[in-house]
CSV table of C-alpha atoms and ligand atoms in Angstrom, one decimal:
chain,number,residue,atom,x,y,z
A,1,UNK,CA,105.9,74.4,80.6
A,2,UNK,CA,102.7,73.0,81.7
A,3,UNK,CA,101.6,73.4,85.2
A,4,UNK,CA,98.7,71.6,86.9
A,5,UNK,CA,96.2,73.4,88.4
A,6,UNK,CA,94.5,73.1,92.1
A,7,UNK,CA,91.7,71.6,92.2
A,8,UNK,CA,89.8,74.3,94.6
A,9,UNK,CA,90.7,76.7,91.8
A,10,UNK,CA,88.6,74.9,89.5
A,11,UNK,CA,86.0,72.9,90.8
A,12,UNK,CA,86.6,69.8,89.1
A,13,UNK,CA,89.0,66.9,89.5
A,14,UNK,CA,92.7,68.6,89.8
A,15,UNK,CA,93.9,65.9,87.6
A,16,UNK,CA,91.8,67.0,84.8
A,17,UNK,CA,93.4,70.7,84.6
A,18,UNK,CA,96.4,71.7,83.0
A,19,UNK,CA,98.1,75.3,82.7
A,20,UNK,CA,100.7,75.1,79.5
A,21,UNK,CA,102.7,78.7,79.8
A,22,UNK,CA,104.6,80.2,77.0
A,23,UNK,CA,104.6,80.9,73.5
A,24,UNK,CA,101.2,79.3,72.0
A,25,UNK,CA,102.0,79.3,68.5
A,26,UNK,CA,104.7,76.6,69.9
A,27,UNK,CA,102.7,75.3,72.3
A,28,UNK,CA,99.6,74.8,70.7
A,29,UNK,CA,101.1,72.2,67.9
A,30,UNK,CA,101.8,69.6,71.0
A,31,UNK,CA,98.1,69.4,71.5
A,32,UNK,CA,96.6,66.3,70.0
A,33,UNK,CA,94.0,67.7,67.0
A,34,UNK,CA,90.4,68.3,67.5
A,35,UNK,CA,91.1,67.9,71.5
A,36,UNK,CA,89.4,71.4,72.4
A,37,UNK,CA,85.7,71.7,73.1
A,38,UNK,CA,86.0,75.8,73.8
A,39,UNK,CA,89.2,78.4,73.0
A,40,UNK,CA,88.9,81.6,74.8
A,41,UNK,CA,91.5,84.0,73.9
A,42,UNK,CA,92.2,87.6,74.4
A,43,UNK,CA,95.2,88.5,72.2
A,44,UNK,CA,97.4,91.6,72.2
A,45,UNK,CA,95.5,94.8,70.9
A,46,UNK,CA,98.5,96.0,68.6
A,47,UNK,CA,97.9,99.5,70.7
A,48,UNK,CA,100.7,101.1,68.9
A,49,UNK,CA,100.3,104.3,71.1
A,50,UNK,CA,102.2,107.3,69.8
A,51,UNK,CA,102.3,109.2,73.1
A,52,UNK,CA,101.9,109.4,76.7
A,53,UNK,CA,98.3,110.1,77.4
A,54,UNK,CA,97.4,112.2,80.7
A,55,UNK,CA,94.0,112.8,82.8
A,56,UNK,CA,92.9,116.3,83.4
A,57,UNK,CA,94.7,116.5,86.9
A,58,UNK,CA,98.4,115.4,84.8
A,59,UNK,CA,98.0,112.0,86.3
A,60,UNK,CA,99.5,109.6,83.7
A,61,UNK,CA,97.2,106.7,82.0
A,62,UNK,CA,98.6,103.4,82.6
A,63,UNK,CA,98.8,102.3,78.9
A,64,UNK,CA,99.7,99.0,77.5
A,65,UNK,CA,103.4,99.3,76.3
A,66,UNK,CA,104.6,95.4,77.0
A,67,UNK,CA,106.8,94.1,74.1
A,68,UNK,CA,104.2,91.4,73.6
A,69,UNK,CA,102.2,93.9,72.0
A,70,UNK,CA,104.5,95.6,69.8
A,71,UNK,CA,104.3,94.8,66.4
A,72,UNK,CA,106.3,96.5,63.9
A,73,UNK,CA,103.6,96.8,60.9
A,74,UNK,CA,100.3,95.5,60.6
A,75,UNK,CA,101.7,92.9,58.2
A,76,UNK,CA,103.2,91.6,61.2
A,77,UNK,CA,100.6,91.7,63.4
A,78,UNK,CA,98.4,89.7,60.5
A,79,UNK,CA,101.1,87.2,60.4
A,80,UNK,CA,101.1,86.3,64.0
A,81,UNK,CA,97.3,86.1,64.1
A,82,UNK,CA,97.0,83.9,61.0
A,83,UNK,CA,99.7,81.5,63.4
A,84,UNK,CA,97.7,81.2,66.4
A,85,UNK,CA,94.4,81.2,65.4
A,86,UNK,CA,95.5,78.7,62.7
A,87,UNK,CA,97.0,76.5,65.7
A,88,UNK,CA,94.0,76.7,67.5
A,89,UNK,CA,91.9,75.7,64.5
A,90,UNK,CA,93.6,72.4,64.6
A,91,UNK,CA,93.0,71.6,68.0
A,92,UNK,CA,89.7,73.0,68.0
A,93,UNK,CA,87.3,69.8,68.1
A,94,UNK,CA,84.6,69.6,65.2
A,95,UNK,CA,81.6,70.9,67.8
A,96,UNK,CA,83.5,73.1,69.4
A,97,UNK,CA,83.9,76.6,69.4
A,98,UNK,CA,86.2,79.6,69.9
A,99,UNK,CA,85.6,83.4,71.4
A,100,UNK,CA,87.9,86.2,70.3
A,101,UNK,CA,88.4,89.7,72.4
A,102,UNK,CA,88.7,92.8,70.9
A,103,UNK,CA,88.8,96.5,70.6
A,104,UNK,CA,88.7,98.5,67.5
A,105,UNK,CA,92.4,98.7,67.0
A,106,UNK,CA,92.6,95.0,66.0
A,107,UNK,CA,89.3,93.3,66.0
A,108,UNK,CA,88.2,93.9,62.3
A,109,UNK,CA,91.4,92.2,60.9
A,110,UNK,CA,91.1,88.9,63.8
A,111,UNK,CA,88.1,89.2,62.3
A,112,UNK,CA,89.1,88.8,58.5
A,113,UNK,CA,91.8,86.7,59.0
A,114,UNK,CA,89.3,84.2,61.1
A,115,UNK,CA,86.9,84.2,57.8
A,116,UNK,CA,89.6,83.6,55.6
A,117,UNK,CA,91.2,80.4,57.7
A,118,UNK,CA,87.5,79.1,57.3
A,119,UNK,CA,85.9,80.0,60.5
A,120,UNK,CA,82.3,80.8,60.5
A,121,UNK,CA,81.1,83.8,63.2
A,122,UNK,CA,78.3,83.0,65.7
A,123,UNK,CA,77.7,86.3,66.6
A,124,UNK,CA,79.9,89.4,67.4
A,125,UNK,CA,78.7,90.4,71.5
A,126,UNK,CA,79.2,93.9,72.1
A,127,UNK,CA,80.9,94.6,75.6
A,128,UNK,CA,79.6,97.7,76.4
A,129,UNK,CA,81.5,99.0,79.4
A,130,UNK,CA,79.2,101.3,81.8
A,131,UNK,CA,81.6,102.4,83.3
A,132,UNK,CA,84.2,103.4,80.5
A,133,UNK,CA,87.6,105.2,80.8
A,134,UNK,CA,86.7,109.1,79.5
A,135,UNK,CA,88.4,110.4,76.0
A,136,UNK,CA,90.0,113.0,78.3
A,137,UNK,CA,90.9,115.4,75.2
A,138,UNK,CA,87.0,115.6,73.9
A,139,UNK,CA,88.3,114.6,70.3
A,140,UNK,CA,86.3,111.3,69.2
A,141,UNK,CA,83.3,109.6,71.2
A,142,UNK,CA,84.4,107.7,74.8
A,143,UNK,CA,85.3,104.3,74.0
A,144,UNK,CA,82.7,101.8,75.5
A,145,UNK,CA,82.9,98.9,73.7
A,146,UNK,CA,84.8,95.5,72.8
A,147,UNK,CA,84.0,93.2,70.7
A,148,UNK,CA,83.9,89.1,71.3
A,149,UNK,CA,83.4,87.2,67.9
A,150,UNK,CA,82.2,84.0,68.6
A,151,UNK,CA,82.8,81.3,65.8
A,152,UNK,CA,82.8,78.0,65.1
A,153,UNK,CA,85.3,76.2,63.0
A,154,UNK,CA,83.1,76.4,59.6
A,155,UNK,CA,80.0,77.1,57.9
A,156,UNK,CA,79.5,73.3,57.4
A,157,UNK,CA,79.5,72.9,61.1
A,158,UNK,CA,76.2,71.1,62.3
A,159,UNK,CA,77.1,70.9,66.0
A,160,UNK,CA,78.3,73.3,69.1
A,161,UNK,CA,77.2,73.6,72.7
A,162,UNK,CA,75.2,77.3,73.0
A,163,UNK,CA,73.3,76.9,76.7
A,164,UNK,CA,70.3,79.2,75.7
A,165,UNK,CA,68.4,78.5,78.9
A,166,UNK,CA,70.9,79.2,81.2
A,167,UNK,CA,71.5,82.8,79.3
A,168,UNK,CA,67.8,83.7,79.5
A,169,UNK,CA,68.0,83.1,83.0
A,170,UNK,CA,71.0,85.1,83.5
A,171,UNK,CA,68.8,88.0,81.8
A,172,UNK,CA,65.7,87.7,83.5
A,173,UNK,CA,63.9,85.2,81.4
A,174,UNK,CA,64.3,87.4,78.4
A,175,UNK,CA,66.8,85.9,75.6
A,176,UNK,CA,70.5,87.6,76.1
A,177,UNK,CA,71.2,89.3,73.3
A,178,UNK,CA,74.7,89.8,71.9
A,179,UNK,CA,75.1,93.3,73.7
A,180,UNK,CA,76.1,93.0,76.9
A,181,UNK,CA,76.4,95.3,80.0
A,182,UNK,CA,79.8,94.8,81.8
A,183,UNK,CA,81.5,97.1,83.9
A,184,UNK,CA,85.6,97.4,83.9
A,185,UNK,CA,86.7,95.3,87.1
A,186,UNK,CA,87.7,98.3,89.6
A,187,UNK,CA,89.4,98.3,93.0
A,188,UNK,CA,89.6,95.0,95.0
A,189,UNK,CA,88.1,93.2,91.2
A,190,UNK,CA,90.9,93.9,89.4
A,191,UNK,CA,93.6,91.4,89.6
A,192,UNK,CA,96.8,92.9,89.3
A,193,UNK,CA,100.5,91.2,88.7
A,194,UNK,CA,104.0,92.2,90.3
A,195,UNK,CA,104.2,95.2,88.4
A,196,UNK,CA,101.3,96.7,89.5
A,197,UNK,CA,99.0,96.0,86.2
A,198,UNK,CA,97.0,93.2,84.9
A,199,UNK,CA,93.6,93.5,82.6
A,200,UNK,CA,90.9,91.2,84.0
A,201,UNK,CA,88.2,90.0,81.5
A,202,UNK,CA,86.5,87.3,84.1
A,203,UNK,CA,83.3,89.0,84.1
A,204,UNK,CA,82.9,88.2,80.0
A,205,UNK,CA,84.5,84.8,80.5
A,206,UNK,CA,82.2,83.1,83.2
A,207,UNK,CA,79.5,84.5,80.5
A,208,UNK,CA,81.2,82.9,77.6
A,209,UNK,CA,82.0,80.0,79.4
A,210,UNK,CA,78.1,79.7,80.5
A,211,UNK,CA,76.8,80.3,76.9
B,301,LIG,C1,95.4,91.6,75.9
B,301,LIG,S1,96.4,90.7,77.0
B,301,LIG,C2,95.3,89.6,77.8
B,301,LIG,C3,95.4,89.7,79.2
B,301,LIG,C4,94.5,88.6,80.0
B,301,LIG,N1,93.1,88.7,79.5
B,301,LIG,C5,94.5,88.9,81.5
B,301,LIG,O1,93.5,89.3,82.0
B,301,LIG,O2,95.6,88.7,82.0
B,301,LIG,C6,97.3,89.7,75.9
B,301,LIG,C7,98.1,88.6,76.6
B,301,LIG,O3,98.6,87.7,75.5
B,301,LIG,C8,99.9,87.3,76.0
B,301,LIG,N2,100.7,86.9,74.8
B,301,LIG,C9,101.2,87.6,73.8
B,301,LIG,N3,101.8,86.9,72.9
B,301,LIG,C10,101.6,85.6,73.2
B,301,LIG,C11,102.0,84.4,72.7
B,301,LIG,N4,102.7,84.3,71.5
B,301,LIG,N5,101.7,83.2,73.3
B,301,LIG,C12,101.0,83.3,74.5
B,301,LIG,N6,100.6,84.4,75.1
B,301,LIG,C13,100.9,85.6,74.5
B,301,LIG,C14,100.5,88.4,76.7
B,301,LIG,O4,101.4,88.0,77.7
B,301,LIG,C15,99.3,89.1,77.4
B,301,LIG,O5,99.1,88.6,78.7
C-alpha cells in the first residue's frame, strides 16, 4: 500500500513523499534498483524473552512480545535478515548508504550477515542512553547502549554523502565521534500507537539523517 505523505509533515514538495506500508521483503523488490540515496531501518530485536520481568514496586515492564518479532530459531531470524537487507541492497544507489539499529540481542549477526552480502561498515555509533531502564534484579551491568552500523554498499565504494561540518557543529565545533549521548524519549516525547506502546528512535534519526 503506498500512501503519500503531507507535505507539512515533511518540509519538502508533498508530491515527492511516499509511505509504502507492509511487508518490505515484498515491497522492497517494486522499487526500481539503485533508487535509494539513504535506508534507515530499525528491525525487530528477536527479544525472545522467557519471562515476565517486574520493577521493584511489582509494576510489570512493558516488554516487546508482538509476533513481528518472534522468530522461532536464530536460523530464522538470519533468514529474514539476509531477505531484507538483501532487498535493500538492490535499491540502495551506488553512493548511497544504509544505518542499522541495534541492541545486543541481534546486532552482531545484522552485523555479519551485512559483511557477508558485501556491505562495507562506516562506523558502528554507540547510542548510549543516559537515561537507561535499570537491570532491576542486579544480575549483569544496566543496559545503556545500542548500536547503529552505518555502511555503505561495498568496500569498492568511492562515493557517499557524510556532512562532517554540520556534525561538528552539532557537537560544539569538536568532530562527533561515533558515541553518542541520547536519552530514551519519555513522557509527552514518546510517541505512542493505539495500544498504548510505540518505540521512538527520532532523536538518532534526525542525527543520521544530518550526517
Ligand atoms: C524494533 S521495531 C521498530 C519501531 C520503530 N522504530 C518505531 O519507532 O515505530 C521493528 C518494526 O519492524 C516492523 N516489521 C517487522 N517485520 C517487518 C517486515 N517484514 N516488513 C516491514 N516492517 C516490519 C514492525 O512492525 C516494527 O514496527
Amino acid at each position: 500500500m503506498t500512501q503519500q505523505l503531507p507535505c507539512s509533515q515533511t518540509g519538502g514538495s508533498a508530491a515527492d513523499y511516499h509511505i509504502h506500508t507492509g511487508n518490505c521483503i515484498d515491497i522492497l523488490p517494486e522499487l526500481p534498483e539503485k533508487s535509494v540515496k539513504l535506508i534507515f531501518a530499525d528491525p525487530p530485536y528477536n527479544l525472545q524473552l522467557k519471562q515476565e520481568l517486574y520493577r521493584p514496586n511489582q509494576t510489570l515492564v512493558d516488554g516487546v512480545e508482538d509476533t513481528w518479532d518472534q522468530f522461532p530459531s536464530f536460523e530464522s531470524y538470519d533468514e529474514f535478515t539476509r531477505q531484507w537487507l538483501s532487498a535493500c541492497r538492490r535499491v540502495l544507489a551506488d553512493d548511497g548508504t544504509i544505518w542499522v539499529i541495534g541492541s545486543y540481542h541481534n546486532i552482531f549477526r545484522v552485523g555479519k550477515i551485512m559483511m557477508d552480502l558485501g556491505y562495507w561498515i562506516l562506523n558502528d555509533v554507540q547510542w548510549h542512553k543516559t537515561n537507561p531502564m535499570p537491570n532491576f534484579r542486579g544480575v549483569r551491568f544496566t543496559n545503556a547502549t545500542e548500536t547503529l552500523i552505518w555502511a555503505k554498499k561495498s568496500e569498492k565504494q568511492k562515493k557517499y554523502t557524510f556532512n562532517h561540518h554540520v556534525m561538528k557543529q552539532l557537537n560544539d565545533g569538536k568532530q562527533m565521534t561515533s558515541v553518542w549521548q541520547i536519552p530514551l524519549c519519555t513522557g509527552k516525547e514518546r510517541i505512542k500507537d493505539e495500544n498504548g506502546k510505540k518505540p521512538t528512535r527520532l532523536r538518532n534519526l534526525r542525527h543520521c539523517l544530518r550526517g
